[in-house]
Short mmCIF file of C-alpha atoms in Angstrom, two decimals:
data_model
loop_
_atom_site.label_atom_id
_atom_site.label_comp_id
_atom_site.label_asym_id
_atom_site.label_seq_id
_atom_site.Cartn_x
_atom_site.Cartn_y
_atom_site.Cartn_z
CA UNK A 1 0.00 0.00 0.00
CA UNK A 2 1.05 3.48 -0.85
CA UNK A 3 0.13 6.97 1.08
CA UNK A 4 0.59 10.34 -0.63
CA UNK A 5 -0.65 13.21 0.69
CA UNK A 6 -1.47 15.97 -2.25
CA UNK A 7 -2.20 19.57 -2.28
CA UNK A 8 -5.65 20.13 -4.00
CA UNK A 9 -7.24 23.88 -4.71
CA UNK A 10 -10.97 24.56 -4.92
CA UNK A 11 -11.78 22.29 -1.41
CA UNK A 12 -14.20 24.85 0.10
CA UNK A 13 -17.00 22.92 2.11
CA UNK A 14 -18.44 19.55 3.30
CA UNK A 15 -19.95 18.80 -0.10
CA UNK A 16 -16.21 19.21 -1.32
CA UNK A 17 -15.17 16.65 1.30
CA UNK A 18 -17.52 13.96 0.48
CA UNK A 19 -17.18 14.51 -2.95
CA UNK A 20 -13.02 13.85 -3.00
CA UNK A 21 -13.18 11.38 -0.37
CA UNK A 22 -16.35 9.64 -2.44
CA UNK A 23 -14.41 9.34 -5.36
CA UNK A 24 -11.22 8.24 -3.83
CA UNK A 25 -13.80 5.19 -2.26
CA UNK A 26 -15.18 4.57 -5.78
CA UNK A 27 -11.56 3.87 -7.11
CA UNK A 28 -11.03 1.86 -4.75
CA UNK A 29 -8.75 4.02 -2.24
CA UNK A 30 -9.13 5.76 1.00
CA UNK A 31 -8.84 9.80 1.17
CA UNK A 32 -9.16 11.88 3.58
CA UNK A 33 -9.04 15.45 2.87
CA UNK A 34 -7.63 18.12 5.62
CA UNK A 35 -10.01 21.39 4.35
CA UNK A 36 -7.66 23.79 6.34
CA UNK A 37 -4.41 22.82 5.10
CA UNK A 38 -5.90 22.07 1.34
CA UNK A 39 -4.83 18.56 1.14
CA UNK A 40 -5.81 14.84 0.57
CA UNK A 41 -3.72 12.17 1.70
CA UNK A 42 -4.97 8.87 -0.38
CA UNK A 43 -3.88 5.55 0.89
CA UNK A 44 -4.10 3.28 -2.29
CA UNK A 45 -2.88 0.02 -3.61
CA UNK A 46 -0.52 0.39 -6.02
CA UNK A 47 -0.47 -2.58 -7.58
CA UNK A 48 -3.69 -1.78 -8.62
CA UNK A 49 -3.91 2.04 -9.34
CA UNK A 50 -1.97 4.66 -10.53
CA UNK A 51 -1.14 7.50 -8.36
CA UNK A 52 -2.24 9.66 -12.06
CA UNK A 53 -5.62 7.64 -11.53
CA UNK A 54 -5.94 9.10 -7.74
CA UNK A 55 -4.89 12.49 -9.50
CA UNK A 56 -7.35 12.16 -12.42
CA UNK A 57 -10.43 11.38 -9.96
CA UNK A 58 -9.81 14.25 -7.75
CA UNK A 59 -9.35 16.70 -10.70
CA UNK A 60 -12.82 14.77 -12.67
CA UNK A 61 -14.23 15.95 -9.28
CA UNK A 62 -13.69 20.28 -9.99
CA UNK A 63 -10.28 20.41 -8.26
CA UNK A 64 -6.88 20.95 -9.19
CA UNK A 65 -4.17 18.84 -7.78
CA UNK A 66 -1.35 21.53 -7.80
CA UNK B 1 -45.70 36.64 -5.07
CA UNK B 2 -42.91 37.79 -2.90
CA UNK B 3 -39.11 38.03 -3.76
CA UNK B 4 -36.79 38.35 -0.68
CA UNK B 5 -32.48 38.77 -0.85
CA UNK B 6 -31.80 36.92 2.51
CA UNK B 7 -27.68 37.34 3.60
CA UNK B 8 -26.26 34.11 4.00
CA UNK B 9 -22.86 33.26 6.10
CA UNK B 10 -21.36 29.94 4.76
CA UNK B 11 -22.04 29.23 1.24
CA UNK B 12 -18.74 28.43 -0.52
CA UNK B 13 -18.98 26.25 -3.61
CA UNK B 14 -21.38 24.63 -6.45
CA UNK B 15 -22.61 22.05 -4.16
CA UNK B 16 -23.54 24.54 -1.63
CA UNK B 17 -25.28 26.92 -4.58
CA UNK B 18 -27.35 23.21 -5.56
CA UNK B 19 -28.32 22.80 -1.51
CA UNK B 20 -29.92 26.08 -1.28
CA UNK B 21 -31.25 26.15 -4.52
CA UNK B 22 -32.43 22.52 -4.03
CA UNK B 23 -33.87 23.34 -1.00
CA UNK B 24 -35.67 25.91 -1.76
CA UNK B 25 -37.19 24.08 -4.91
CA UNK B 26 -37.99 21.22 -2.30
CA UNK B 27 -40.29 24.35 -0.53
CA UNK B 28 -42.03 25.38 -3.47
CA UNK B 29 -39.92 28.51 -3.63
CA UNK B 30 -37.29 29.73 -6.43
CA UNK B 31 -33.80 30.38 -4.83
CA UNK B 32 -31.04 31.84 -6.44
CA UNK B 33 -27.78 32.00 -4.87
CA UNK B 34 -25.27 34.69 -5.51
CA UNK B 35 -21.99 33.42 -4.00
CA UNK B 36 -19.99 36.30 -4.16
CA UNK B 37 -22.56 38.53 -1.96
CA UNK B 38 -23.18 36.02 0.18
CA UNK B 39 -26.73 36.35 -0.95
CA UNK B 40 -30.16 34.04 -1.44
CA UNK B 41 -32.72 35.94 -3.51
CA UNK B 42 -35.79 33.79 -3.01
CA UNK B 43 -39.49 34.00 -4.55
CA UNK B 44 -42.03 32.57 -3.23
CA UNK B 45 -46.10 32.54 -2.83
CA UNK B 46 -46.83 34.09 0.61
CA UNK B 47 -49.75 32.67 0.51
CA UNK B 48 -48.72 29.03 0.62
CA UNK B 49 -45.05 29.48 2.64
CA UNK B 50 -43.64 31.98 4.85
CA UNK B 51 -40.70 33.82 5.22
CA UNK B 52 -40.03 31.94 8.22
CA UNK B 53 -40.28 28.45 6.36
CA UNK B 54 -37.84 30.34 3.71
CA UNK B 55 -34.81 31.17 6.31
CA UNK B 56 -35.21 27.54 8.28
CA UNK B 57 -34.95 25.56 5.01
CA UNK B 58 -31.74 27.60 4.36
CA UNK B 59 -30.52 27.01 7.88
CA UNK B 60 -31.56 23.23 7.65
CA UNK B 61 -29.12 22.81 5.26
CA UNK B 62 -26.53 24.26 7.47
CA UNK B 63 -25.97 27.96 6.37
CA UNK B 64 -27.07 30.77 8.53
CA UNK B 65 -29.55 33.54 7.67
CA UNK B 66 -27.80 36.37 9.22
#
């Protein structure tokens, strides 16, 4: 298992929050996003999924992983 | 019909411009948020909901009517 922990604009709210963490549980990974500090760290298999996958389903989400 | 701008602490984001707006479809009322002024301009038949039914479907959603 891998951890990253990525800085992501545009996290404003709750709805933000579930929406990052929802999609990191619909690939398959665990995020947990840190509002005040702008970041997601994603625990993830990767064996299994690309750390540009985790990337990609934050940004489909509205956000920009910077 | 009645058309009130109601401030609004708390609304940050899309999702949170769909939860007011969603809720106040839900009331029978037409909401449209303006996020940069903090602002809910709501119509409504004052006949059939009050303003008081307006500002606690807002606050139900977890925004405050200030």
């Amino acid at each position: 298992m891998a951890t990253v922990t990525l800085n992501v604009e545009g996290m404003s709210c709750g709805h933000c929050v579930n929406s990052v963490e929802g999609a990191m549980k619909q690939l398959g990974a665990t995020g947990q996003v840190d509002l005040a500090n702008k970041q997601v760290t994603v625990t993830y298999d990767e064996s299994q999924i690309t750390l540009d996958a985790v990337k990609e389903a934050i940004e489909d989400q509205g956000y920009d992983v910077v």
